[in-house]
Amino acid sequence: TNVLVALGAKNGVELWFDEGSNSEWARSFCRRRGDQRVHSYTYTFEQAKKDRDEYFTLFKGVKAWHERQVEEPIHTRSLGGRRRLSVMSRQEKLNTPVQSTGADMLKAGMRTLWLNRDLLGQAFPILAVHDENALQVYGTEDDVKHTQGLLEKFMVESAQPFLKTVLVEVDSKYGRTWG
């Protein structure tokens, strides 16, 4: 399997796995969106197993959680309490609580933005997608930077109650368009 590594991606490092047919497209996409360095290399099954074993050695709690997954359908819950019934696949059993908790945190952040809208001045939420809130700000660059600071503050404050023992960090950026 070929692995394309984009350094400087939104969350630091992004891996794209493919069987070679889309690697040129993925490389081009990463460069167009401004990733600083893009590399491609072959990732063998043996290397993947070694990396997985090292990961589980470092994160024993995650390994135990993986091992506790049962074969029959289960109900999962996010840290916010939302549930998904009759989850069948092992991957969904592992992924659903994580993705659902991310959605809980995004929604909590949207609520905090709404409750504090009087502090935002001429800034308005215009879009929430996956793990991002986009705001449109009318004003000077100082207004934009002020709004950016408030957005980061509100998102951290909203997410921290879900992740009591994990430090919450928020990345943000601004530009002339949200695209």
PDB file of C-alpha atoms in Angstrom:
ATOM      1  CA  THR A   1       0.000   0.000   0.000  1.00  0.00           C
ATOM      2  CA  ASN A   2       1.225   3.488  -0.808  1.00  0.00           C
ATOM      3  CA  VAL A   3       1.026   6.122   1.886  1.00  0.00           C
ATOM      4  CA  LEU A   4       0.982   9.816   1.134  1.00  0.00           C
ATOM      5  CA  VAL A   5       2.015  11.947   4.091  1.00  0.00           C
ATOM      6  CA  ALA A   6       0.995  15.607   4.138  1.00  0.00           C
ATOM      7  CA  LEU A   7       2.914  17.581   6.763  1.00  0.00           C
ATOM      8  CA  GLY A   8       1.391  20.885   7.734  1.00  0.00           C
ATOM      9  CA  ALA A   9      -2.119  19.574   7.279  1.00  0.00           C
ATOM     10  CA  LYS A  10      -4.749  20.983   9.621  1.00  0.00           C
ATOM     11  CA  ASN A  11      -4.057  18.492  12.386  1.00  0.00           C
ATOM     12  CA  GLY A  12      -0.298  18.254  11.852  1.00  0.00           C
ATOM     13  CA  VAL A  13       0.126  15.062   9.859  1.00  0.00           C
ATOM     14  CA  GLU A  14      -2.375  13.483   7.532  1.00  0.00           C
ATOM     15  CA  LEU A  15      -2.051  10.031   5.994  1.00  0.00           C
ATOM     16  CA  TRP A  16      -3.722   9.015   2.744  1.00  0.00           C
ATOM     17  CA  PHE A  17      -3.739   5.289   1.965  1.00  0.00           C
ATOM     18  CA  ASP A  18      -4.310   4.013  -1.530  1.00  0.00           C
ATOM     19  CA  GLU A  19      -3.251   1.325  -3.931  1.00  0.00           C
ATOM     20  CA  GLY A  20      -1.427   3.750  -6.179  1.00  0.00           C
ATOM     21  CA  SER A  21      -4.216   4.827  -8.510  1.00  0.00           C
ATOM     22  CA  ASN A  22      -5.029   8.080  -6.684  1.00  0.00           C
ATOM     23  CA  SER A  23      -1.649   8.998  -5.212  1.00  0.00           C
ATOM     24  CA  GLU A  24      -0.935  11.693  -7.826  1.00  0.00           C
ATOM     25  CA  TRP A  25      -4.387  13.207  -7.311  1.00  0.00           C
ATOM     26  CA  ALA A  26      -3.949  13.178  -3.507  1.00  0.00           C
ATOM     27  CA  ARG A  27      -0.479  14.732  -3.773  1.00  0.00           C
ATOM     28  CA  SER A  28      -1.832  17.488  -6.006  1.00  0.00           C
ATOM     29  CA  PHE A  29      -4.800  18.086  -3.692  1.00  0.00           C
ATOM     30  CA  CYS A  30      -2.538  18.412  -0.633  1.00  0.00           C
ATOM     31  CA  ARG A  31      -0.265  20.884  -2.391  1.00  0.00           C
ATOM     32  CA  ARG A  32      -3.210  22.984  -3.657  1.00  0.00           C
ATOM     33  CA  ARG A  33      -4.568  23.391  -0.151  1.00  0.00           C
ATOM     34  CA  GLY A  34      -1.187  24.563   1.080  1.00  0.00           C
ATOM     35  CA  ASP A  35       0.383  21.597   2.865  1.00  0.00           C
ATOM     36  CA  GLN A  36       4.034  22.420   3.387  1.00  0.00           C
ATOM     37  CA  ARG A  37       5.600  19.067   2.518  1.00  0.00           C
ATOM     38  CA  VAL A  38       4.103  16.064   0.781  1.00  0.00           C
ATOM     39  CA  HIS A  39       5.886  12.711   0.668  1.00  0.00           C
ATOM     40  CA  SER A  40       4.942   9.269  -0.594  1.00  0.00           C
ATOM     41  CA  TYR A  41       6.366   5.964   0.542  1.00  0.00           C
ATOM     42  CA  THR A  42       5.484   2.288   0.677  1.00  0.00           C
ATOM     43  CA  TYR A  43       4.089   1.043   3.974  1.00  0.00           C
ATOM     44  CA  THR A  44       4.345  -2.707   4.395  1.00  0.00           C
ATOM     45  CA  PHE A  45       2.024  -4.912   6.404  1.00  0.00           C
ATOM     46  CA  GLU A  46       4.937  -5.827   8.676  1.00  0.00           C
ATOM     47  CA  GLN A  47       5.663  -2.136   9.382  1.00  0.00           C
ATOM     48  CA  ALA A  48       1.982  -1.469  10.057  1.00  0.00           C
ATOM     49  CA  LYS A  49       1.879  -4.357  12.557  1.00  0.00           C
ATOM     50  CA  LYS A  50       5.048  -3.126  14.278  1.00  0.00           C
ATOM     51  CA  ASP A  51       3.654   0.428  14.523  1.00  0.00           C
ATOM     52  CA  ARG A  52       0.329  -0.845  15.862  1.00  0.00           C
ATOM     53  CA  ASP A  53       2.089  -2.957  18.504  1.00  0.00           C
ATOM     54  CA  GLU A  54       4.208   0.034  19.573  1.00  0.00           C
ATOM     55  CA  TYR A  55       1.091   2.233  19.761  1.00  0.00           C
ATOM     56  CA  PHE A  56      -0.749  -0.275  21.956  1.00  0.00           C
ATOM     57  CA  THR A  57       2.329  -0.602  24.190  1.00  0.00           C
ATOM     58  CA  LEU A  58       2.192   3.142  24.814  1.00  0.00           C
ATOM     59  CA  PHE A  59      -1.596   3.362  25.115  1.00  0.00           C
ATOM     60  CA  LYS A  60      -2.652   0.332  27.121  1.00  0.00           C
ATOM     61  CA  GLY A  61      -6.113   1.742  27.874  1.00  0.00           C
ATOM     62  CA  VAL A  62      -6.887   2.076  24.172  1.00  0.00           C
ATOM     63  CA  LYS A  63      -5.697  -1.496  23.618  1.00  0.00           C
ATOM     64  CA  ALA A  64      -7.944  -2.757  26.432  1.00  0.00           C
ATOM     65  CA  TRP A  65     -10.907  -0.874  24.950  1.00  0.00           C
ATOM     66  CA  HIS A  66     -10.249  -2.451  21.537  1.00  0.00           C
ATOM     67  CA  GLU A  67     -10.040  -5.903  23.085  1.00  0.00           C
ATOM     68  CA  ARG A  68     -13.324  -5.463  24.994  1.00  0.00           C
ATOM     69  CA  GLN A  69     -15.323  -5.122  21.779  1.00  0.00           C
ATOM     70  CA  VAL A  70     -17.701  -8.044  21.414  1.00  0.00           C
ATOM     71  CA  GLU A  71     -18.895  -9.825  18.287  1.00  0.00           C
ATOM     72  CA  GLU A  72     -22.635  -9.229  18.687  1.00  0.00           C
ATOM     73  CA  PRO A  73     -24.349  -5.898  17.965  1.00  0.00           C
ATOM     74  CA  ILE A  74     -24.033  -3.336  20.748  1.00  0.00           C
ATOM     75  CA  HIS A  75     -25.344   0.115  21.641  1.00  0.00           C
ATOM     76  CA  THR A  76     -22.689   2.821  21.806  1.00  0.00           C
ATOM     77  CA  ARG A  77     -22.733   6.199  23.536  1.00  0.00           C
ATOM     78  CA  SER A  78     -20.865   9.425  23.067  1.00  0.00           C
ATOM     79  CA  LEU A  79     -19.424  11.207  26.101  1.00  0.00           C
ATOM     80  CA  GLY A  80     -22.376  13.574  25.721  1.00  0.00           C
ATOM     81  CA  GLY A  81     -24.805  10.676  26.156  1.00  0.00           C
ATOM     82  CA  ARG A  82     -26.059  10.305  22.587  1.00  0.00           C
ATOM     83  CA  ARG A  83     -26.482   6.664  21.640  1.00  0.00           C
ATOM     84  CA  ARG A  84     -26.396   4.609  18.491  1.00  0.00           C
ATOM     85  CA  LEU A  85     -28.292   1.351  18.538  1.00  0.00           C
ATOM     86  CA  SER A  86     -27.289  -2.037  17.149  1.00  0.00           C
ATOM     87  CA  VAL A  87     -23.800  -1.178  15.965  1.00  0.00           C
ATOM     88  CA  MET A  88     -22.533  -4.208  14.093  1.00  0.00           C
ATOM     89  CA  SER A  89     -18.997  -3.802  12.769  1.00  0.00           C
ATOM     90  CA  ARG A  90     -15.981  -3.678  15.041  1.00  0.00           C
ATOM     91  CA  GLN A  91     -14.738  -0.537  13.292  1.00  0.00           C
ATOM     92  CA  GLU A  92     -18.027   1.274  13.927  1.00  0.00           C
ATOM     93  CA  LYS A  93     -17.995   0.148  17.565  1.00  0.00           C
ATOM     94  CA  LEU A  94     -14.609   1.821  17.960  1.00  0.00           C
ATOM     95  CA  ASN A  95     -15.290   4.849  15.767  1.00  0.00           C
ATOM     96  CA  THR A  96     -18.835   5.840  16.740  1.00  0.00           C
ATOM     97  CA  PRO A  97     -18.154   6.977  20.327  1.00  0.00           C
ATOM     98  CA  VAL A  98     -15.168   9.044  19.175  1.00  0.00           C
ATOM     99  CA  GLN A  99     -16.887  10.708  16.214  1.00  0.00           C
ATOM    100  CA  SER A 100     -20.104  11.239  18.176  1.00  0.00           C
ATOM    101  CA  THR A 101     -18.234  12.904  21.017  1.00  0.00           C
ATOM    102  CA  GLY A 102     -16.551  15.179  18.473  1.00  0.00           C
ATOM    103  CA  ALA A 103     -20.008  16.125  17.201  1.00  0.00           C
ATOM    104  CA  ASP A 104     -21.178  16.727  20.791  1.00  0.00           C
ATOM    105  CA  MET A 105     -18.256  19.122  21.313  1.00  0.00           C
ATOM    106  CA  LEU A 106     -18.944  20.940  18.032  1.00  0.00           C
ATOM    107  CA  LYS A 107     -22.602  21.395  18.980  1.00  0.00           C
ATOM    108  CA  ALA A 108     -21.652  22.611  22.454  1.00  0.00           C
ATOM    109  CA  GLY A 109     -19.325  25.132  20.832  1.00  0.00           C
ATOM    110  CA  MET A 110     -22.115  26.323  18.544  1.00  0.00           C
ATOM    111  CA  ARG A 111     -24.354  26.758  21.587  1.00  0.00           C
ATOM    112  CA  THR A 112     -21.676  28.776  23.392  1.00  0.00           C
ATOM    113  CA  LEU A 113     -21.223  30.969  20.316  1.00  0.00           C
ATOM    114  CA  TRP A 114     -24.966  31.598  20.249  1.00  0.00           C
ATOM    115  CA  LEU A 115     -25.182  32.387  23.952  1.00  0.00           C
ATOM    116  CA  ASN A 116     -22.285  34.845  23.616  1.00  0.00           C
ATOM    117  CA  ARG A 117     -23.316  36.352  20.292  1.00  0.00           C
ATOM    118  CA  ASP A 118     -23.424  39.844  21.813  1.00  0.00           C
ATOM    119  CA  LEU A 119     -19.625  39.620  22.309  1.00  0.00           C
ATOM    120  CA  LEU A 120     -19.026  38.709  18.667  1.00  0.00           C
ATOM    121  CA  GLY A 121     -19.877  42.131  17.244  1.00  0.00           C
ATOM    122  CA  GLN A 122     -20.369  41.852  13.497  1.00  0.00           C
ATOM    123  CA  ALA A 123     -19.467  38.152  13.356  1.00  0.00           C
ATOM    124  CA  PHE A 124     -21.960  35.480  12.424  1.00  0.00           C
ATOM    125  CA  PRO A 125     -21.709  31.683  12.345  1.00  0.00           C
ATOM    126  CA  ILE A 126     -22.319  30.642   8.750  1.00  0.00           C
ATOM    127  CA  LEU A 127     -21.310  26.984   8.589  1.00  0.00           C
ATOM    128  CA  ALA A 128     -20.585  23.953  10.754  1.00  0.00           C
ATOM    129  CA  VAL A 129     -19.088  20.952   8.983  1.00  0.00           C
ATOM    130  CA  HIS A 130     -17.575  17.807  10.510  1.00  0.00           C
ATOM    131  CA  ASP A 131     -15.250  19.410  13.086  1.00  0.00           C
ATOM    132  CA  GLU A 132     -15.247  23.049  12.029  1.00  0.00           C
ATOM    133  CA  ASN A 133     -17.254  26.161  12.753  1.00  0.00           C
ATOM    134  CA  ALA A 134     -16.959  28.938  10.174  1.00  0.00           C
ATOM    135  CA  LEU A 135     -17.805  32.527  11.071  1.00  0.00           C
ATOM    136  CA  GLN A 136     -18.165  35.502   8.803  1.00  0.00           C
ATOM    137  CA  VAL A 137     -16.733  38.667  10.331  1.00  0.00           C
ATOM    138  CA  TYR A 138     -17.482  42.172   9.112  1.00  0.00           C
ATOM    139  CA  GLY A 139     -14.882  44.701  10.207  1.00  0.00           C
ATOM    140  CA  THR A 140     -11.183  45.344  10.451  1.00  0.00           C
ATOM    141  CA  GLU A 141      -8.424  42.794  10.816  1.00  0.00           C
ATOM    142  CA  ASP A 142      -8.386  43.629  14.537  1.00  0.00           C
ATOM    143  CA  ASP A 143     -12.086  42.693  14.682  1.00  0.00           C
ATOM    144  CA  VAL A 144     -11.275  39.409  12.963  1.00  0.00           C
ATOM    145  CA  LYS A 145      -8.440  38.616  15.388  1.00  0.00           C
ATOM    146  CA  HIS A 146     -10.661  39.506  18.361  1.00  0.00           C
ATOM    147  CA  THR A 147     -13.384  37.179  17.044  1.00  0.00           C
ATOM    148  CA  GLN A 148     -10.810  34.458  16.400  1.00  0.00           C
ATOM    149  CA  GLY A 149      -9.675  34.647  20.035  1.00  0.00           C
ATOM    150  CA  LEU A 150     -13.270  34.427  21.264  1.00  0.00           C
ATOM    151  CA  LEU A 151     -13.998  31.484  18.973  1.00  0.00           C
ATOM    152  CA  GLU A 152     -10.969  29.572  20.269  1.00  0.00           C
ATOM    153  CA  LYS A 153     -11.870  30.382  23.888  1.00  0.00           C
ATOM    154  CA  PHE A 154     -15.502  29.330  23.471  1.00  0.00           C
ATOM    155  CA  MET A 155     -14.629  26.102  21.672  1.00  0.00           C
ATOM    156  CA  VAL A 156     -12.108  25.061  24.354  1.00  0.00           C
ATOM    157  CA  GLU A 157     -14.531  25.935  27.158  1.00  0.00           C
ATOM    158  CA  SER A 158     -17.273  23.964  25.419  1.00  0.00           C
ATOM    159  CA  ALA A 159     -15.181  20.866  24.734  1.00  0.00           C
ATOM    160  CA  GLN A 160     -13.269  20.597  28.008  1.00  0.00           C
ATOM    161  CA  PRO A 161     -16.203  19.194  30.065  1.00  0.00           C
ATOM    162  CA  PHE A 162     -16.343  16.201  27.682  1.00  0.00           C
ATOM    163  CA  LEU A 163     -12.617  15.478  27.994  1.00  0.00           C
ATOM    164  CA  LYS A 164     -12.009  16.081  31.673  1.00  0.00           C
ATOM    165  CA  THR A 165      -8.485  14.633  31.800  1.00  0.00           C
ATOM    166  CA  VAL A 166      -7.338  15.584  28.294  1.00  0.00           C
ATOM    167  CA  LEU A 167      -6.091  19.030  27.341  1.00  0.00           C
ATOM    168  CA  VAL A 168      -8.301  20.510  24.621  1.00  0.00           C
ATOM    169  CA  GLU A 169      -6.580  22.529  21.918  1.00  0.00           C
ATOM    170  CA  VAL A 170      -8.280  24.429  19.114  1.00  0.00           C
ATOM    171  CA  ASP A 171      -6.770  25.457  15.791  1.00  0.00           C
ATOM    172  CA  SER A 172      -8.188  28.383  13.884  1.00  0.00           C
ATOM    173  CA  LYS A 173      -7.313  30.477  10.902  1.00  0.00           C
ATOM    174  CA  TYR A 174      -8.884  33.289   8.957  1.00  0.00           C
ATOM    175  CA  GLY A 175      -8.850  34.479   5.398  1.00  0.00           C
ATOM    176  CA  ARG A 176     -10.794  36.447   2.828  1.00  0.00           C
ATOM    177  CA  THR A 177     -13.043  33.442   2.116  1.00  0.00           C
ATOM    178  CA  TRP A 178     -14.017  30.416   4.191  1.00  0.00           C
ATOM    179  CA  GLY A 179     -13.152  27.989   1.381  1.00  0.00           C
TER     180      GLY A 179
END
